[in-house]
Amino acid sequence: MGKSIRELWIVGTMAAALLAPHQGAAAPRMISVAAGPEVFREKLAAGHRFIVDARSGNALGGEPIILAATRSGALDAAVLTGGVVSAVVPELSVFDIPFLFRDEAHAKAVMQGPIGAQIAAKFADKGLVLLALGKQGFRHLTNSKRPIRTPADIKGLTIRVIPNETYKMAFQALGANVIPMDFPLVYGALKDGRLDGEENPLTTISTSRFFEVQKYLTMSGHFFAPVAFVANRVMFEQLDPADQEALIAAAKAGAEATWQAQVEDTKLQELRTAGMEVVDKIDRQAFVDAVKPLDPEFEKRFGKELIAAIRSTR
C-alpha cells in the first residue's frame, strides 16, 4: 500500500462506500469509511455478503455532518473521531478526560473490555450502533508562538479544539483562549493568525502539513482519542443476524488495524525534518494538577466509580 492505515485516517476521513446485500438488494447502501478503510472493505467483500464500492465522500463536509447523516440514515455507517461522536453520545466523553490513560495498551484494555461494552449500550438511544472502537492516538499540542513545557506557557494562547465540551474545559483550565472549530477550517485559521495553535495526533499534524504554519510541537499526550466505528441503528436492525455479524467483524478488523499501526516515531521525525521545534518532555504533573479542579465536574458527569475503574484497569 502507498499509505499507512494511520495516514488513511486523515486523507480518507470522509471516504464512502456503497453497501448492499450481494443477492437481490432493492438499493445499495452507502457507508463512509475512515480508520482502516481497506481492511474494512476487504473484510466486508471477503464474505460475499456485501458489494462494496469505495468512493470519495469529501463533499459531505466535516465529521459532525457525517455523524448527523449516519444518525438520520442518509449514511449507513461511519468511522469518526471519538471526541466528535461524544457530542451526541456524552457517555463516550469519559474517554476524553485529560491524562486518563497511561498508554495505548491501557486505552485498548478499557475500550475492548466491560467498560467499553457499557458505553456501547448508550448508543442505541441516539439512533446508532457502536460496532468497534479503534485508535486515533494520543493528541499533542502545536503553536506558532513559543515552546510549551508547562501550563504557564499556554496562558493567553488561542487554541483550537474539536467541538467537544470536555476538550474545551480542559484547555480553559490550562489557561488557553479556546475556540472550537471544525477540522476543515483549521489550517486557514492557523495561517492567518486567528489561531495560535491546535492539538491533534502526530499523523494529523504531519499529513495536514501544519508544520507549514506552526513552529512548535509539544509532546503533551494530553488526550487519548479513539475512533468509533458506528452504524445507523435502523439499518443495522434490518440486517439478518449473519449480515450483522459480518459488519461487526469487518469493523473490528478495521479497528484492530488502527491499534496495531505504530507510526508515531516516523511522524515525529517527519515533523522534525520539516523544521518544527519539538518539546519532548513536559512537566506532566503540572499539567495534571492544572486540570485537577475539573475532577468534581467529571465525577458528576460520568461517575466517580467509572473513572476509578478506568484508571485502575490493567
Short mmCIF file of C-alpha atoms in Angstrom, two decimals, residues 5-286:
data_model
loop_
_atom_site.label_atom_id
_atom_site.label_comp_id
_atom_site.label_asym_id
_atom_site.label_seq_id
_atom_site.Cartn_x
_atom_site.Cartn_y
_atom_site.Cartn_z
CA ILE A 5 -3.53 2.84 7.85
CA ARG A 6 -2.96 5.89 10.06
CA GLU A 7 -2.44 8.14 7.03
CA LEU A 8 -5.64 6.84 5.53
CA TRP A 9 -7.45 8.09 8.65
CA ILE A 10 -6.63 11.63 7.51
CA VAL A 11 -6.72 11.53 3.73
CA GLY A 12 -9.72 9.23 3.71
CA THR A 13 -11.62 10.57 6.69
CA MET A 14 -14.74 11.07 4.60
CA ALA A 15 -14.24 8.13 2.26
CA ALA A 16 -17.54 6.45 1.43
CA ALA A 17 -18.68 3.06 0.17
CA LEU A 18 -21.82 1.51 -1.18
CA LEU A 19 -23.10 -1.46 0.81
CA ALA A 20 -25.82 -3.83 -0.32
CA PRO A 21 -26.71 -7.50 0.18
CA HIS A 22 -24.95 -9.50 -2.51
CA GLN A 23 -28.16 -11.13 -3.67
CA GLY A 24 -31.18 -9.18 -4.84
CA ALA A 25 -30.90 -5.90 -2.94
CA ALA A 26 -33.53 -3.30 -3.71
CA ALA A 27 -30.99 -0.48 -3.43
CA PRO A 28 -27.33 -0.15 -2.45
CA ARG A 29 -26.43 1.24 0.95
CA MET A 30 -23.69 3.82 1.45
CA ILE A 31 -21.07 3.62 4.20
CA SER A 32 -18.46 6.26 4.99
CA VAL A 33 -15.18 4.65 5.98
CA ALA A 34 -12.32 6.33 7.81
CA ALA A 35 -9.83 4.44 10.00
CA GLY A 36 -8.59 1.24 8.33
CA PRO A 37 -10.85 1.59 5.29
CA GLU A 38 -9.02 -1.00 3.20
CA VAL A 39 -9.27 -3.61 5.93
CA PHE A 40 -12.94 -2.75 6.49
CA ARG A 41 -13.76 -3.05 2.77
CA GLU A 42 -11.72 -6.20 2.30
CA LYS A 43 -13.38 -7.92 5.24
CA LEU A 44 -16.85 -6.99 4.02
CA ALA A 45 -16.14 -8.17 0.47
CA ALA A 46 -14.44 -11.39 1.58
CA GLY A 47 -17.66 -12.94 2.82
CA HIS A 48 -19.56 -12.16 -0.41
CA ARG A 49 -22.45 -10.83 1.68
CA PHE A 50 -21.95 -7.26 0.56
CA ILE A 51 -20.97 -5.31 -2.52
CA VAL A 52 -18.53 -2.56 -1.61
CA ASP A 53 -17.84 0.38 -3.90
CA ALA A 54 -15.39 2.82 -2.32
CA ARG A 55 -15.63 6.46 -3.39
CA SER A 56 -14.77 9.88 -2.01
CA GLY A 57 -17.17 11.43 0.47
CA ASN A 58 -15.31 14.72 0.99
CA ALA A 59 -18.23 16.70 -0.41
CA LEU A 60 -20.31 15.64 2.57
CA GLY A 61 -18.37 18.02 4.83
CA GLY A 62 -16.81 17.66 8.26
CA GLU A 63 -17.21 14.84 10.74
CA PRO A 64 -20.22 16.36 12.55
CA ILE A 65 -22.08 16.32 9.23
CA ILE A 66 -21.05 12.71 8.60
CA LEU A 67 -22.27 11.78 12.07
CA ALA A 68 -25.61 13.54 11.53
CA ALA A 69 -26.03 11.77 8.20
CA THR A 70 -25.37 8.40 9.86
CA ARG A 71 -27.89 9.08 12.61
CA SER A 72 -30.53 10.10 10.07
CA GLY A 73 -29.94 7.08 7.86
CA ALA A 74 -28.59 9.07 4.92
CA LEU A 75 -25.44 7.05 5.52
CA ASP A 76 -25.38 3.55 6.89
CA ALA A 77 -22.16 3.73 8.87
CA ALA A 78 -19.10 5.84 9.54
CA VAL A 79 -15.76 5.79 11.31
CA LEU A 80 -15.30 9.00 13.26
CA THR A 81 -13.18 10.68 15.89
CA GLY A 82 -14.46 9.63 19.30
CA GLY A 83 -14.45 13.21 20.51
CA VAL A 84 -16.87 14.13 17.72
CA VAL A 85 -19.21 11.23 18.46
CA SER A 86 -19.24 12.07 22.17
CA ALA A 87 -21.01 15.34 21.37
CA VAL A 88 -24.01 13.10 20.59
CA VAL A 89 -23.26 10.22 22.97
CA PRO A 90 -21.94 12.10 26.02
CA GLU A 91 -21.09 8.91 27.93
CA LEU A 92 -18.30 8.29 25.41
CA SER A 93 -16.65 11.53 26.50
CA VAL A 94 -15.39 9.84 29.66
CA PHE A 95 -12.53 8.70 27.42
CA ASP A 96 -11.76 12.37 26.68
CA ILE A 97 -10.76 13.16 30.27
CA PRO A 98 -7.23 14.60 30.10
CA PHE A 99 -4.35 12.38 31.21
CA LEU A 100 -6.74 9.48 31.83
CA PHE A 101 -4.78 6.72 30.10
CA ARG A 102 -1.26 5.58 30.92
CA ASP A 103 -0.52 4.26 27.44
CA GLU A 104 -2.13 2.70 24.38
CA ALA A 105 -2.36 -0.74 25.99
CA HIS A 106 -4.33 0.76 28.89
CA ALA A 107 -6.73 2.51 26.49
CA LYS A 108 -7.27 -0.66 24.45
CA ALA A 109 -7.95 -2.78 27.54
CA VAL A 110 -10.61 -0.32 28.69
CA MET A 111 -12.28 0.19 25.33
CA GLN A 112 -12.40 -3.50 24.43
CA GLY A 113 -13.46 -4.63 27.91
CA PRO A 114 -16.59 -4.36 30.06
CA ILE A 115 -16.36 -0.57 30.31
CA GLY A 116 -16.37 -0.25 26.53
CA ALA A 117 -19.40 -2.55 26.35
CA GLN A 118 -21.18 -0.49 29.00
CA ILE A 119 -20.69 2.69 26.98
CA ALA A 120 -21.63 0.97 23.71
CA ALA A 121 -25.09 0.33 25.15
CA LYS A 122 -25.67 4.09 25.29
CA PHE A 123 -25.55 4.46 21.50
CA ALA A 124 -28.96 2.91 20.80
CA ASP A 125 -30.96 5.86 22.11
CA LYS A 126 -29.07 8.10 19.70
CA GLY A 127 -30.02 6.04 16.66
CA LEU A 128 -26.61 4.40 16.44
CA VAL A 129 -24.84 1.09 16.99
CA LEU A 130 -21.23 1.09 18.15
CA LEU A 131 -19.53 -1.62 16.09
CA ALA A 132 -15.97 -1.20 17.39
CA LEU A 133 -13.52 1.27 18.90
CA GLY A 134 -10.15 1.86 17.29
CA LYS A 135 -7.17 4.11 17.93
CA GLN A 136 -6.61 7.62 16.70
CA GLY A 137 -3.97 8.02 19.36
CA PHE A 138 -2.53 10.47 21.84
CA ARG A 139 -3.02 14.09 20.94
CA HIS A 140 -0.25 16.67 21.12
CA LEU A 141 -0.09 20.46 21.06
CA THR A 142 1.31 22.77 18.38
CA ASN A 143 1.58 26.55 18.28
CA SER A 144 3.28 29.39 16.45
CA LYS A 145 4.37 31.50 19.44
CA ARG A 146 6.66 29.69 21.88
CA PRO A 147 7.79 26.33 23.24
CA ILE A 148 5.32 24.89 25.74
CA ARG A 149 6.67 22.97 28.71
CA THR A 150 4.28 23.99 31.50
CA PRO A 151 0.67 25.20 31.71
CA ALA A 152 2.01 28.72 32.25
CA ASP A 153 3.35 28.64 28.68
CA ILE A 154 -0.18 28.06 27.33
CA LYS A 155 -1.73 31.02 29.13
CA GLY A 156 -3.21 33.51 26.69
CA LEU A 157 -2.71 31.43 23.55
CA THR A 158 -5.71 30.98 21.24
CA ILE A 159 -6.04 27.22 20.78
CA ARG A 160 -8.43 25.32 18.53
CA VAL A 161 -10.13 22.22 19.88
CA ILE A 162 -12.75 19.99 18.32
CA PRO A 163 -16.33 20.97 19.24
CA ASN A 164 -16.33 18.94 22.44
CA GLU A 165 -17.13 20.23 25.92
CA THR A 166 -14.51 18.11 27.71
CA TYR A 167 -11.77 19.32 25.36
CA LYS A 168 -12.92 22.91 25.86
CA MET A 169 -12.98 22.62 29.66
CA ALA A 170 -9.51 21.10 29.75
CA PHE A 171 -7.82 23.81 27.71
CA GLN A 172 -9.64 26.56 29.54
CA ALA A 173 -8.27 25.09 32.77
CA LEU A 174 -4.81 25.23 31.20
CA GLY A 175 -5.24 28.95 30.56
CA ALA A 176 -5.90 28.99 26.82
CA ASN A 177 -8.38 31.07 24.90
CA VAL A 178 -10.33 28.18 23.41
CA ILE A 179 -12.01 28.19 20.00
CA PRO A 180 -13.97 25.06 18.99
CA MET A 181 -13.69 24.68 15.22
CA ASP A 182 -14.44 22.02 12.60
CA PHE A 183 -11.28 20.50 11.19
CA PRO A 184 -11.51 21.73 7.55
CA LEU A 185 -11.22 25.33 8.79
CA VAL A 186 -8.17 24.86 10.99
CA TYR A 187 -5.26 25.24 8.55
CA GLY A 188 -6.53 28.56 7.22
CA ALA A 189 -7.13 29.91 10.72
CA LEU A 190 -3.59 28.94 11.76
CA LYS A 191 -2.17 30.53 8.62
CA ASP A 192 -3.91 33.88 9.00
CA GLY A 193 -3.30 34.10 12.75
CA ARG A 194 -6.82 33.70 14.05
CA LEU A 195 -5.45 30.71 15.91
CA ASP A 196 -2.11 30.43 17.69
CA GLY A 197 -2.27 26.68 17.98
CA GLU A 198 -4.16 23.40 17.85
CA GLU A 199 -3.93 19.84 19.16
CA ASN A 200 -4.02 16.58 17.23
CA PRO A 201 -2.28 13.22 16.85
CA LEU A 202 1.09 13.37 15.09
CA THR A 203 -0.29 11.76 11.94
CA THR A 204 -2.86 14.52 11.57
CA ILE A 205 -0.28 17.23 12.25
CA SER A 206 2.03 15.77 9.60
CA THR A 207 -0.41 14.86 6.83
CA SER A 208 -2.28 18.15 7.24
CA ARG A 209 1.03 20.00 6.86
CA PHE A 210 0.52 22.03 9.99
CA PHE A 211 4.32 22.34 10.15
CA GLU A 212 3.92 24.99 7.44
CA VAL A 213 2.00 27.26 9.83
CA GLN A 214 3.19 26.06 13.26
CA LYS A 215 6.71 26.30 14.65
CA TYR A 216 6.47 24.46 17.97
CA LEU A 217 5.32 20.93 18.80
CA THR A 218 4.86 19.78 22.38
CA MET A 219 4.59 16.05 23.02
CA SER A 220 1.92 16.55 25.66
CA GLY A 221 -0.22 13.43 25.14
CA HIS A 222 -2.99 15.26 26.97
CA PHE A 223 -5.91 13.31 25.44
CA PHE A 224 -6.15 9.80 24.05
CA ALA A 225 -8.60 9.79 21.16
CA PRO A 226 -10.45 6.67 19.99
CA VAL A 227 -12.12 6.27 16.62
CA ALA A 228 -15.67 4.97 16.69
CA PHE A 229 -16.99 2.58 14.04
CA VAL A 230 -20.73 3.34 14.14
CA ALA A 231 -23.78 2.23 12.16
CA ASN A 232 -27.27 3.56 11.75
CA ARG A 233 -29.42 1.59 14.18
CA VAL A 234 -32.43 1.14 11.89
CA MET A 235 -30.27 -0.12 9.03
CA PHE A 236 -28.36 -2.47 11.35
CA GLU A 237 -31.52 -3.96 12.86
CA GLN A 238 -32.92 -4.63 9.38
CA LEU A 239 -29.93 -6.81 8.51
CA ASP A 240 -30.25 -10.52 9.15
CA PRO A 241 -28.07 -11.86 12.01
CA ALA A 242 -25.39 -13.23 9.69
CA ASP A 243 -25.01 -9.88 7.96
CA GLN A 244 -24.90 -8.09 11.32
CA GLU A 245 -22.09 -10.39 12.39
CA ALA A 246 -20.24 -9.76 9.13
CA LEU A 247 -20.50 -5.99 9.55
CA ILE A 248 -19.28 -6.16 13.15
CA ALA A 249 -16.40 -8.44 12.17
CA ALA A 250 -15.34 -6.04 9.42
CA ALA A 251 -15.45 -3.10 11.84
CA LYS A 252 -13.43 -5.00 14.44
CA ALA A 253 -10.82 -5.87 11.81
CA GLY A 254 -10.59 -2.20 10.81
CA ALA A 255 -10.32 -1.15 14.43
CA GLU A 256 -7.60 -3.70 15.17
CA ALA A 257 -5.59 -2.36 12.23
CA THR A 258 -5.56 1.06 13.89
CA TRP A 259 -4.44 -0.43 17.23
CA GLN A 260 -1.62 -2.30 15.52
CA ALA A 261 -0.39 0.67 13.46
CA GLN A 262 2.76 2.17 15.00
CA VAL A 263 3.70 5.33 13.13
CA GLU A 264 4.24 7.96 15.83
CA ASP A 265 8.06 7.76 15.73
CA THR A 266 8.07 8.09 11.94
CA LYS A 267 5.69 11.04 12.00
CA LEU A 268 7.68 12.76 14.73
CA GLN A 269 10.82 12.50 12.63
CA GLU A 270 8.95 13.90 9.62
CA LEU A 271 7.90 16.92 11.67
CA ARG A 272 11.45 17.48 12.95
CA THR A 273 12.76 17.28 9.40
CA ALA A 274 10.12 19.78 8.29
CA GLY A 275 11.56 22.27 10.78
CA MET A 276 9.31 22.02 13.84
CA GLU A 277 10.95 22.62 17.21
CA VAL A 278 9.91 19.67 19.38
CA VAL A 279 9.49 19.73 23.14
CA ASP A 280 9.87 16.06 24.07
CA LYS A 281 9.48 16.42 27.82
CA ILE A 282 6.86 18.41 29.70
CA ASP A 283 6.20 18.96 33.37
CA ARG A 284 3.41 16.38 33.23
CA GLN A 285 2.49 16.69 36.87
CA ALA A 286 1.98 20.44 36.46
#
